CSV table of C-alpha atoms and ligand atoms in Angstrom, one decimal:
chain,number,residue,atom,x,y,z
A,3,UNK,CA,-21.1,21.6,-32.7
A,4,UNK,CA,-22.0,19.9,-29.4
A,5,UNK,CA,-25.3,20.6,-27.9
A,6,UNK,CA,-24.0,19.6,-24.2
A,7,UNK,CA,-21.3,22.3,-22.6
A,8,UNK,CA,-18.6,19.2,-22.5
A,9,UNK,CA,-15.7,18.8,-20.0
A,10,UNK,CA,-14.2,15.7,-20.4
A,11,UNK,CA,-10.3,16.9,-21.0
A,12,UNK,CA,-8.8,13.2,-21.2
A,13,UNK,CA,-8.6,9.9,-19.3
A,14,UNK,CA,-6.5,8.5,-16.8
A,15,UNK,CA,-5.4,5.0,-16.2
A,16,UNK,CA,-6.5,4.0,-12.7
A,17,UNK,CA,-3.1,2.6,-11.6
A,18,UNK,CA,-0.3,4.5,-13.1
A,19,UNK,CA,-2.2,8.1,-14.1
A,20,UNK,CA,-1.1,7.5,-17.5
A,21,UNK,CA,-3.1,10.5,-19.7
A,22,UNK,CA,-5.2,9.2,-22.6
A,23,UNK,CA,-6.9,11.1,-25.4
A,24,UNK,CA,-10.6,11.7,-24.9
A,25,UNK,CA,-13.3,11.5,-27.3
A,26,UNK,CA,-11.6,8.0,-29.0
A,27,UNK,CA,-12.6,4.7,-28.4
A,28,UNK,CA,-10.5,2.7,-25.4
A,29,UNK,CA,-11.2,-0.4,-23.7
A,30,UNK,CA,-8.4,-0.7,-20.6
A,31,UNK,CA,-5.4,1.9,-20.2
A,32,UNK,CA,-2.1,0.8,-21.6
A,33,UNK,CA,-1.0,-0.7,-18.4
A,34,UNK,CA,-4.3,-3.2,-18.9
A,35,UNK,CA,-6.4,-1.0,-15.6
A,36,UNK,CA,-9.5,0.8,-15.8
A,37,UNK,CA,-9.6,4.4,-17.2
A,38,UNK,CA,-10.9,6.8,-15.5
A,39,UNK,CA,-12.5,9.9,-17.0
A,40,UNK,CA,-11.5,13.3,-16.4
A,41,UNK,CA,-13.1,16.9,-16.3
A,42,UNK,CA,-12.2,20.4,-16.3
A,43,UNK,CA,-13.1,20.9,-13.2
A,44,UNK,CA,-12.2,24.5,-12.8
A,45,UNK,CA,-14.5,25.4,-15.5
A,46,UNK,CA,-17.6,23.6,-14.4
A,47,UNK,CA,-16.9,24.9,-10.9
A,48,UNK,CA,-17.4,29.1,-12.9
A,49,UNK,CA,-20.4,28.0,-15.2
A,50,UNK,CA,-22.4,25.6,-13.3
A,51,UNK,CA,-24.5,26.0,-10.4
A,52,UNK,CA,-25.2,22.5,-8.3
A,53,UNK,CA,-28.6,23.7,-7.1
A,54,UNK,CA,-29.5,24.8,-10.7
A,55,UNK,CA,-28.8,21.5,-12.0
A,56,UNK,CA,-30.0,19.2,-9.5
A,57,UNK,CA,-33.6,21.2,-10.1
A,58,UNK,CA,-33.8,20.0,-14.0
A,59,UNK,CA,-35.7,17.0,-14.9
A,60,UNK,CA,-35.6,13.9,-12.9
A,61,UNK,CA,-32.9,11.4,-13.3
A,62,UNK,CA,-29.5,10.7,-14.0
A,63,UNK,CA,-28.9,12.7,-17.5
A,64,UNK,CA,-29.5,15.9,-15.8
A,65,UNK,CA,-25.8,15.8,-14.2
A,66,UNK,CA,-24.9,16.2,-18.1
A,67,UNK,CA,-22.1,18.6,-17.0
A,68,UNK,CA,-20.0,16.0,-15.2
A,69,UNK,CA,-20.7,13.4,-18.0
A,70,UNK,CA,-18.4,12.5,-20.9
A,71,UNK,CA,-21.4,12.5,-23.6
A,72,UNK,CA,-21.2,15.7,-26.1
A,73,UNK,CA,-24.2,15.2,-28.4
A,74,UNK,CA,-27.8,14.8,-26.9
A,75,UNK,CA,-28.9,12.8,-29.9
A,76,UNK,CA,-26.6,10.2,-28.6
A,77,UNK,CA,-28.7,10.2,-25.2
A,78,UNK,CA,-30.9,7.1,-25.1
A,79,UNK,CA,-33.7,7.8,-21.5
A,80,UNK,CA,-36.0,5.5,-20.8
A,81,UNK,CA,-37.7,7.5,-18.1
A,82,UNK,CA,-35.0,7.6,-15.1
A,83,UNK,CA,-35.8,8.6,-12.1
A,84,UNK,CA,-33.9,9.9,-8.7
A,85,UNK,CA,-34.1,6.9,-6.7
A,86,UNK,CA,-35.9,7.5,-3.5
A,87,UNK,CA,-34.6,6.9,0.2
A,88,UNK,CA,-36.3,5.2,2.2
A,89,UNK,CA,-35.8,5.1,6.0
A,90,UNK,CA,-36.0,1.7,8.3
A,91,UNK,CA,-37.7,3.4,10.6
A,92,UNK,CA,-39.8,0.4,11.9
A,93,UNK,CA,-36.8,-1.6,12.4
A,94,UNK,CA,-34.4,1.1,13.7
A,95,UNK,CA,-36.4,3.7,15.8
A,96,UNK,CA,-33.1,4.9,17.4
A,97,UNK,CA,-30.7,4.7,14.6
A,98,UNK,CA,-30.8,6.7,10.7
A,99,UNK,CA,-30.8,3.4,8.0
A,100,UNK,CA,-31.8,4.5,5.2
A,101,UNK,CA,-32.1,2.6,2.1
A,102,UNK,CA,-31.7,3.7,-1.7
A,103,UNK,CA,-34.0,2.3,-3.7
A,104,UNK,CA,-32.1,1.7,-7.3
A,105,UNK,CA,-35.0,-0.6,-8.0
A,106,UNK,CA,-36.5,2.0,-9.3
A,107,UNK,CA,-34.9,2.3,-12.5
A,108,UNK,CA,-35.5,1.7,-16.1
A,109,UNK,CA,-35.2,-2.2,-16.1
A,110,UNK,CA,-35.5,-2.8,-12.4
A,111,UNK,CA,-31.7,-2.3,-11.6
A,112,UNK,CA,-29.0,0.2,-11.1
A,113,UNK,CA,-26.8,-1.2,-13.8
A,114,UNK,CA,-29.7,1.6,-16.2
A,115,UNK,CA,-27.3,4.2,-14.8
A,116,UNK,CA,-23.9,2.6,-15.7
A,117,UNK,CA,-25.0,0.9,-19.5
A,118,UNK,CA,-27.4,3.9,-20.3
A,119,UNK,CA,-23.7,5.9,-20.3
A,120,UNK,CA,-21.7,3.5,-21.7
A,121,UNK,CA,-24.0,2.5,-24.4
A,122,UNK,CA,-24.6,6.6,-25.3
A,123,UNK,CA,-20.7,6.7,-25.5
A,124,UNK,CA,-20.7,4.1,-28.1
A,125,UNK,CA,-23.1,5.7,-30.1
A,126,UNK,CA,-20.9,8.7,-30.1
A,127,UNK,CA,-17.6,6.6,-30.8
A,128,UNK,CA,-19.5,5.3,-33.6
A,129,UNK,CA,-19.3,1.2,-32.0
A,130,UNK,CA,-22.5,-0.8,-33.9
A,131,UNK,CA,-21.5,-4.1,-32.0
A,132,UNK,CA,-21.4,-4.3,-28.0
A,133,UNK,CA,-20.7,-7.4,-25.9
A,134,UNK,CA,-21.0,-8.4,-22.4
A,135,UNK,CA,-20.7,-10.8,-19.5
A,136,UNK,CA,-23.4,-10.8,-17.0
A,137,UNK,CA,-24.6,-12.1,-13.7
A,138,UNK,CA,-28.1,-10.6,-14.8
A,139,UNK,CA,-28.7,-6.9,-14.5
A,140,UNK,CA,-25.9,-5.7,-16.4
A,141,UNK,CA,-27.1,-7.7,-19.4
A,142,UNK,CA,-30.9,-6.6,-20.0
A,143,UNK,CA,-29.9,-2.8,-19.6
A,144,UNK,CA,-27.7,-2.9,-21.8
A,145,UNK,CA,-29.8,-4.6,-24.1
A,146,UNK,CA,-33.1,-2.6,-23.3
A,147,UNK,CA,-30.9,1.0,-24.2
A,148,UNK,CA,-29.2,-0.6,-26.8
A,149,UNK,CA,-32.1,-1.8,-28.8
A,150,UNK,CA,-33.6,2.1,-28.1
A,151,UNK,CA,-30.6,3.5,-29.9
A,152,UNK,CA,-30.3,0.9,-33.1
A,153,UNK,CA,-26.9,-0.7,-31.4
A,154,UNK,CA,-26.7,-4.8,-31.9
A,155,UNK,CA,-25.8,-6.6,-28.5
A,156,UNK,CA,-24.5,-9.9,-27.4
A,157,UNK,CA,-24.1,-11.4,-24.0
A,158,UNK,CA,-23.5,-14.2,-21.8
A,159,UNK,CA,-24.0,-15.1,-19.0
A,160,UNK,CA,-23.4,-18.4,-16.4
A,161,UNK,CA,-26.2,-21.1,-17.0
A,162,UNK,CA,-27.6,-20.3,-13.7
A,163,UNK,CA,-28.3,-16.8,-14.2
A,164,UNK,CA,-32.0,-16.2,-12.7
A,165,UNK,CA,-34.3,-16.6,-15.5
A,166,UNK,CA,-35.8,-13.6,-15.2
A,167,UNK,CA,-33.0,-11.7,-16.4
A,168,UNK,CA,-32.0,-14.5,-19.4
A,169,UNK,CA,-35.5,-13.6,-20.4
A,170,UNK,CA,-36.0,-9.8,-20.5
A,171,UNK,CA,-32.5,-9.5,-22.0
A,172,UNK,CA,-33.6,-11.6,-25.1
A,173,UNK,CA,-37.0,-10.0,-25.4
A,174,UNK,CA,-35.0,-6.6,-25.5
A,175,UNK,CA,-33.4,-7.9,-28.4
A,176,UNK,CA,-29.7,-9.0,-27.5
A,177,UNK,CA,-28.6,-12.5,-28.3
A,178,UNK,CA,-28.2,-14.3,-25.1
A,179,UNK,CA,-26.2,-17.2,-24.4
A,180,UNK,CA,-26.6,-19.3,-21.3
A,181,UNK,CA,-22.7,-20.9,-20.8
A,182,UNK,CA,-21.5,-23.1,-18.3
A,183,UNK,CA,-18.6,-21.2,-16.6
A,184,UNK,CA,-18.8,-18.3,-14.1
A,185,UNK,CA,-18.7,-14.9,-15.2
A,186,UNK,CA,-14.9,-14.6,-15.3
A,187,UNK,CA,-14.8,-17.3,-17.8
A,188,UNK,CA,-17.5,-15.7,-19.7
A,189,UNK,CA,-16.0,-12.6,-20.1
A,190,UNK,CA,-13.0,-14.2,-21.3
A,191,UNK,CA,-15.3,-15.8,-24.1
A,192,UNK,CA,-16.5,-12.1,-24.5
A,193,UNK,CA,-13.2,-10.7,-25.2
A,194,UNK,CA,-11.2,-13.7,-27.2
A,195,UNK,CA,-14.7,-11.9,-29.5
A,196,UNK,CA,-13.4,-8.4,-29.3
A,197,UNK,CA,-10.4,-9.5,-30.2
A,198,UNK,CA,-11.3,-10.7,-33.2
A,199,UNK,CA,-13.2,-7.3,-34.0
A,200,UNK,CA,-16.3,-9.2,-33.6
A,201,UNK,CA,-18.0,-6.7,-31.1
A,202,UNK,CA,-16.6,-4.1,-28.2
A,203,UNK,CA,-16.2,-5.8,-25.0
A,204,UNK,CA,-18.4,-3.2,-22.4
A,205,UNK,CA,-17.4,-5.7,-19.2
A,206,UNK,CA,-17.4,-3.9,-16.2
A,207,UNK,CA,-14.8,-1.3,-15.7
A,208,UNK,CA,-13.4,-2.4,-18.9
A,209,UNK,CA,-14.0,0.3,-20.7
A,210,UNK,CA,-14.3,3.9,-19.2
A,211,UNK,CA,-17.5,5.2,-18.9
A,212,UNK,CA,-20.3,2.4,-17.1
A,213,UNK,CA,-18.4,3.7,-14.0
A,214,UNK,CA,-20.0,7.7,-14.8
A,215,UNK,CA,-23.2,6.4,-15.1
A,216,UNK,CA,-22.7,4.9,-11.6
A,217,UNK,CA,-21.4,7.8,-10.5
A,218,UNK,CA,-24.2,9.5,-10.4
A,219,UNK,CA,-25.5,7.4,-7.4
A,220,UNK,CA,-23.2,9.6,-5.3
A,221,UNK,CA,-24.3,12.8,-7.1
A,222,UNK,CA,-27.9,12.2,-6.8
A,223,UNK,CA,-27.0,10.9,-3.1
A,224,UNK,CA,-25.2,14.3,-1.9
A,225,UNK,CA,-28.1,16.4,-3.3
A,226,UNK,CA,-30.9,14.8,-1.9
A,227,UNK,CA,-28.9,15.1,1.5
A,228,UNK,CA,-28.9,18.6,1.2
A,229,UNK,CA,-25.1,18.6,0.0
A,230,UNK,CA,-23.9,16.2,2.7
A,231,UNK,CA,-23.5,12.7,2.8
A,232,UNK,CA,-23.6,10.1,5.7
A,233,UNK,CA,-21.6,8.7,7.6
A,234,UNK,CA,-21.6,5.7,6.4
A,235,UNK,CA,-22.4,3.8,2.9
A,236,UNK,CA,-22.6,-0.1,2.4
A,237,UNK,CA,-22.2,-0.9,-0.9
A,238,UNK,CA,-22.8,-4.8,-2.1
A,239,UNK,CA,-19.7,-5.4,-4.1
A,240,UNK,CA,-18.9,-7.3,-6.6
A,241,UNK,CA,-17.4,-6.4,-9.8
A,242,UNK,CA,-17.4,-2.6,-7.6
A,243,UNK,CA,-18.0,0.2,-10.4
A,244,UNK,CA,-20.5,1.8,-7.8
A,245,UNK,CA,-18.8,1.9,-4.8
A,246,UNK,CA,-15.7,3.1,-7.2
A,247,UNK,CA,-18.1,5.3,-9.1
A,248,UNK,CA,-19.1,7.0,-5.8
A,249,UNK,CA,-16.1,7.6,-4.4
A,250,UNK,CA,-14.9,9.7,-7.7
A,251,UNK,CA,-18.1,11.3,-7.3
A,252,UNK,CA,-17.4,12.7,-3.9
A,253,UNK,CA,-13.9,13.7,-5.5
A,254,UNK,CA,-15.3,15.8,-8.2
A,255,UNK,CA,-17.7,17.5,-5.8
A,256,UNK,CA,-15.2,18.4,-3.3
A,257,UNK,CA,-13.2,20.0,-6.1
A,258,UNK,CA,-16.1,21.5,-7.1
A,259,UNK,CA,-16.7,23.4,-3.8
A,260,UNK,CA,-20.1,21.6,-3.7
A,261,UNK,CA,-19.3,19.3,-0.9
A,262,UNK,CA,-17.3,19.3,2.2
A,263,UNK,CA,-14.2,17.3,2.8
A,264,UNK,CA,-15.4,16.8,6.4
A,265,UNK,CA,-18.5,15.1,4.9
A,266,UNK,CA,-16.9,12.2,3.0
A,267,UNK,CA,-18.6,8.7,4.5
A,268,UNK,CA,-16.7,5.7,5.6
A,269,UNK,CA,-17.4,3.4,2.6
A,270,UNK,CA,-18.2,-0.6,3.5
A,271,UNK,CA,-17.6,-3.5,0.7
A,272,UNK,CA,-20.3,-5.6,0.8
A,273,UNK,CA,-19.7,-9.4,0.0
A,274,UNK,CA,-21.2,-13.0,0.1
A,275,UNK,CA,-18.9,-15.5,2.6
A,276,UNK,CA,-19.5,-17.5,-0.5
A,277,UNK,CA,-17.8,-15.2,-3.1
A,278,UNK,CA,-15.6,-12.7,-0.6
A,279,UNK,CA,-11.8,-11.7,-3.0
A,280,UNK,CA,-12.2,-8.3,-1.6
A,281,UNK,CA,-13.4,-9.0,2.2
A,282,UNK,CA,-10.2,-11.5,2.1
A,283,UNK,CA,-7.8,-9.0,0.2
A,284,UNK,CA,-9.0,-6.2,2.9
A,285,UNK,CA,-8.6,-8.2,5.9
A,286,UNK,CA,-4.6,-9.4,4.6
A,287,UNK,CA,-3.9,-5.9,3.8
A,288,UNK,CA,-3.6,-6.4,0.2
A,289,UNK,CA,-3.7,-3.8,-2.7
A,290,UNK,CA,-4.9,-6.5,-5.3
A,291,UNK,CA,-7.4,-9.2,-4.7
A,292,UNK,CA,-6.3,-13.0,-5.7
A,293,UNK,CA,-9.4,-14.4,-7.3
A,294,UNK,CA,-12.2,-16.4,-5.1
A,295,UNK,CA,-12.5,-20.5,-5.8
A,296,UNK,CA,-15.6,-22.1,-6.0
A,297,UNK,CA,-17.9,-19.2,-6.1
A,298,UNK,CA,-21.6,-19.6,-4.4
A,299,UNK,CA,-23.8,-17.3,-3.4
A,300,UNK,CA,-27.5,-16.9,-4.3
A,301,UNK,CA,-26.9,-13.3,-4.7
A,302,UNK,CA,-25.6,-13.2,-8.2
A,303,UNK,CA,-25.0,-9.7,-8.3
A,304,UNK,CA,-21.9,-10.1,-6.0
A,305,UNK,CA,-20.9,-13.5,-7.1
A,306,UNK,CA,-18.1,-12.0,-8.8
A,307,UNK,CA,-14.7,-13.8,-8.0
A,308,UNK,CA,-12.4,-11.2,-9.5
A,309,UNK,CA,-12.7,-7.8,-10.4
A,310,UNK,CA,-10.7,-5.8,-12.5
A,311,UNK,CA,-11.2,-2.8,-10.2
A,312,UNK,CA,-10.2,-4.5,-7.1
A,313,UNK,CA,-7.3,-2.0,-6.5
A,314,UNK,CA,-9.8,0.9,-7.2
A,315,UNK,CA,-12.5,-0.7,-4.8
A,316,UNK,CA,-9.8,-1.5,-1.7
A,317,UNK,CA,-8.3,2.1,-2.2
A,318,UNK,CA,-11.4,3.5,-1.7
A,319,UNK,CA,-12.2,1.4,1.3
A,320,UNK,CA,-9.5,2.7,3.2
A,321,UNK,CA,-8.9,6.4,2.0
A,322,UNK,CA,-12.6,6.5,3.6
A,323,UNK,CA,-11.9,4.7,6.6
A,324,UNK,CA,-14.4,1.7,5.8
A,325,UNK,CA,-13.9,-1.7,6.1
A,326,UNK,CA,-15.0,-4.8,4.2
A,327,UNK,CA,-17.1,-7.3,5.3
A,328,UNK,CA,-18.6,-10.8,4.5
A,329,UNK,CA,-22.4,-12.4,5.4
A,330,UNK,CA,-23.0,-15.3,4.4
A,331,UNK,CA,-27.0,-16.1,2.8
A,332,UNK,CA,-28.5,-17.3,5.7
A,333,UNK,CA,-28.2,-14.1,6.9
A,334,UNK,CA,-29.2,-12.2,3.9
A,335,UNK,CA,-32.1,-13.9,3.2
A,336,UNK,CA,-33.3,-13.9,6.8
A,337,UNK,CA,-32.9,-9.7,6.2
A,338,UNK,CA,-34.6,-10.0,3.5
A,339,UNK,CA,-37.7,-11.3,5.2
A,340,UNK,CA,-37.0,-9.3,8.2
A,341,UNK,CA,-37.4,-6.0,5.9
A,342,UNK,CA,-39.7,-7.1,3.7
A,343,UNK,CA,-42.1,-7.8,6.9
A,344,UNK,CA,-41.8,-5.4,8.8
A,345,UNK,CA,-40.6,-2.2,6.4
A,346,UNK,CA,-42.7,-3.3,3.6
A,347,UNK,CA,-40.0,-3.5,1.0
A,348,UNK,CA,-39.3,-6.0,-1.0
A,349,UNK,CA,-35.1,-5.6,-1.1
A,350,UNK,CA,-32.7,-7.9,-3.8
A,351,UNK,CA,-30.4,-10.4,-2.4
A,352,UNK,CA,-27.6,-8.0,-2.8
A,353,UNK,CA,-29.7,-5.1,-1.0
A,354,UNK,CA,-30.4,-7.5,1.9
A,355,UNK,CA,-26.9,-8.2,2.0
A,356,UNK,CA,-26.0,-4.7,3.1
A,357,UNK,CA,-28.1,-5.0,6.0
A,358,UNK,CA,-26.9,-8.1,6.9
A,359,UNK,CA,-23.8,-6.2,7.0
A,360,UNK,CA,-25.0,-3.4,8.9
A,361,UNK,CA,-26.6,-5.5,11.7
A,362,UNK,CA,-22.9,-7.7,11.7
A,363,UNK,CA,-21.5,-4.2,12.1
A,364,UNK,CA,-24.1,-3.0,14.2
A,365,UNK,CA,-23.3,-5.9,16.5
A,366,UNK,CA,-19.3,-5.5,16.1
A,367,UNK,CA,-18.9,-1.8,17.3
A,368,UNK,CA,-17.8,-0.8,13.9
A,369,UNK,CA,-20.4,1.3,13.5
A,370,UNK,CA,-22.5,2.3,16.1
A,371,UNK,CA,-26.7,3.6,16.5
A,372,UNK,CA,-25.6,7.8,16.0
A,373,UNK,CA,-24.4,7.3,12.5
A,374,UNK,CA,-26.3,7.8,9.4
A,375,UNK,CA,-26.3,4.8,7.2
A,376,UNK,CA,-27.4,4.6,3.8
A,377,UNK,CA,-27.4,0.8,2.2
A,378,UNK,CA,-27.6,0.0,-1.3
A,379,UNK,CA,-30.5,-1.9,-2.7
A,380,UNK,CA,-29.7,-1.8,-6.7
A,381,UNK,CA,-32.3,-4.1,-8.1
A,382,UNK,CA,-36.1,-4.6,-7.3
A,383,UNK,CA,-36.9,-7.8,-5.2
A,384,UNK,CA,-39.2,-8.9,-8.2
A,385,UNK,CA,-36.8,-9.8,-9.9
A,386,UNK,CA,-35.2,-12.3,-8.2
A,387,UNK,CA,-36.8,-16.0,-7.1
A,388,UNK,CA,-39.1,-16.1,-3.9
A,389,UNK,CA,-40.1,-18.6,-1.6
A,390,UNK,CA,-43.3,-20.5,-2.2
A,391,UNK,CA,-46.3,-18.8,-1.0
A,392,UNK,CA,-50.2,-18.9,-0.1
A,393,UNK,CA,-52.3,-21.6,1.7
A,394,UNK,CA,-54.8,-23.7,-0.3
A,395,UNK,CA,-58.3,-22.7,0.1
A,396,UNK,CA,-61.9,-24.6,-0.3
A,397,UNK,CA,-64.3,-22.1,-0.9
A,398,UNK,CA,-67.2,-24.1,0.2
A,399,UNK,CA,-66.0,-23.1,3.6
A,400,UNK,CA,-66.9,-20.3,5.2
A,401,UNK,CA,-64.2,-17.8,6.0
B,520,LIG,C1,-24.3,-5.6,-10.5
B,520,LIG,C2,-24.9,-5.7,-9.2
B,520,LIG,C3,-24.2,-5.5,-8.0
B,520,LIG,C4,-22.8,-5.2,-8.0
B,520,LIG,O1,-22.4,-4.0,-8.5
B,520,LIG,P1,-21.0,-3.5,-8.8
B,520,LIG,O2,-21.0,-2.0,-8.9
B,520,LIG,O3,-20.6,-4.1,-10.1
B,520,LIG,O4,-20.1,-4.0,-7.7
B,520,LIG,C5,-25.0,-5.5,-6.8
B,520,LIG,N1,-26.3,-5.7,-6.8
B,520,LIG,C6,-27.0,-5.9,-7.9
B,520,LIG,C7,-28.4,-6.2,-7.9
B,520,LIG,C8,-26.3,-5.9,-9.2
B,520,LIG,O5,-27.1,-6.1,-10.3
């Protein structure tokens, strides 16, 4: 008997709508896309109310109704939070930028939201054995809810990964390997594994549920809006399950009657000019994105030169009316200093890459001073390297 009402009817595949049975274990859909999860809809919509929910308990497990987990044993918290927004109101006393805060989270990143599901769903599929490539993030939440819940975990990620990140993931209790290759070739070290039933590959967007944890960025997002949304949202992009995740979120809600269609944002890829397969794909007027050579960019988060979801991510784009859009890391880390100075808050790479982008937009015409922004920061700035600091001081001086 499930303690959670559940609603998830079946899958879909993200390309060619092919059904799949729920409550079995799946990696990709048949046609080799991402699955996406689907709800009864109609029957949330008569026994839920979106007030009465978004009043429970802080953080992300309280939107249990639009989640695919059944038993609550098989929920792993760590003490989430709704991440707060914070307004650059020092640096934009004309215009609404507003930044999300995902720093906040168990682990100091957004990817809690995204592993914290998927690794609950392997508990409940009965998986003992999970696997993963990583730029960073991805690879100490899953290991920090995976050693909560008793589930073994490797991953690997490119030598240069920041150390930070090699180094909680290991003291969590995954085995980490450092490998020289970027993450594409990692993950295909990660599933030659799986196939060999070594572990279940939980790459992003490879199996169907990170993406519903990430999803409830755009949940949380609508409520604390009052059930609107802006008008626009930039999203640093790499392997895309949140600016995917979001944009099914805002689906759901609509057919929910807990959201207006007239409030859907314009959503904006986010990309390093060093690692840019979806700006380039957007700007040619592609469907699919041909991967990126010779990635670089020191924000690792985004240095992802293909995605799986790149369909999913350049759909979303344009259904919204967004664009994509490239900065390259001069620019990012001079916004990083800019906001740090003068807003007080310490952004990621990735983070100050969206308002890089918003300035470059700013500064373009596509989006102009009356519309609401809200940019993405997904990971705390303390996590990443900093530039060398302080003066040296002789105390036998007088101050
Ligand atoms: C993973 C990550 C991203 C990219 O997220 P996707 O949803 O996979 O595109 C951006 N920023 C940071 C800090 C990340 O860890």
């Amino acid at each position: 008997m499930a303690e959670f009402a559940n609603y998830l009817t079946h899958l879909d595949c993200g390309l060619t709508g092919e059904r799949h049975e729920a409550h079995q274990v799946h990696g990709l859909s048949k046609a080799a896309k991402p699955l996406l999860a689907r709800y009864d809809l109609d029957a949330i919509k008569a026994g839920a109310d979106r007030d009465a929910i978004w009043a429970r308990d802080t953080g992300f497990w309280k939107w249990r109704e639009l989640l695919p987990v059944e038993h609550s044993r098989n929920v792993c918290a760590l003490g989430e939070v709704d991440t707060p927004l914070i307004p650059l109101n020092h640096l934009h006393k004309n215009a609404a930028v507003i930044v999300k805060d995902e720093g906040r989270l168990p682990t100091g990143s957004f990817k809690a939201r995204g592993l914290a599901l998927a690794v609950a769903m392997a508990r409940e599929l009965g998986l003992s054995h999970l696997a993963m490539p990583t730029n960073g993030n991805a690879g100490s939440a899953l290991a920090a809810y995976a050693s909560r819940i008793g589930i073994e975990t490797t991953v690997v990620c490119p030598d240069d990964t920041p150390a930070i990140n090699i180094e909680e993931t290991e003291l969590q209790s995954a085995k980490v390997y450092k490998a020289n290759g970027l993450i594409n070739a990692c993950g295909a070290w990660v599933k030659a594994g799986a196939d060999k039933g070594l572990w279940f590959d939980l790459s992003t967007l490879k199996e169907p549920y990170r993406i519903e944890g990430k999803k409830t960025m755009g949940l949380e997002l609508a409520a604390q809006l009052g059930w609107t949304l802006p008008d626009v949202i930039f999203y640093p992009t790499g392997g895309g399950t949140g600016l995917i995740g979001m944009w099914k979120a805002f689906a759901e809600l609509i057919a929910l009657g807990w959201l207006n269609k007239n409030d859907l944002p314009r959503m904006v890829a986010v990309q390093a000019s060093g690692c840019a397969p979806i700006v380039r794909a957007y700007d040619a007027g592609e469907r699919f994105a041909a991967p990126w050579e010779d990635a670089h960019t020191f924000a690792a988060g985004i240095r992802v030169p293909a995605a799986i979801g790149d369909f999913l991510i350049l759909d979303a784009v344009r259904d919204s009316g967004g664009f994509a859009i490239a900065v390259d890391d001069k620019a990012i880390e001079a916004a990083r200093r800019n906001v740090a100075k003068n807003e007080g808050l310490l952004l990621c790479p990735e983070g100050a890459a969206t308002y890089a982008a918003y300035l470059a937009a700013r500064k373009s015409g596509q989006v102009s001073s009356g519309e609401r922004a809200v940019l993405f920061n997904c990971a705390t700035g303390l996590k990443y390297p900093m530039p060398d600091a302080g003066q040296a001081l002789d105390l036998a001086n007088p101050a």
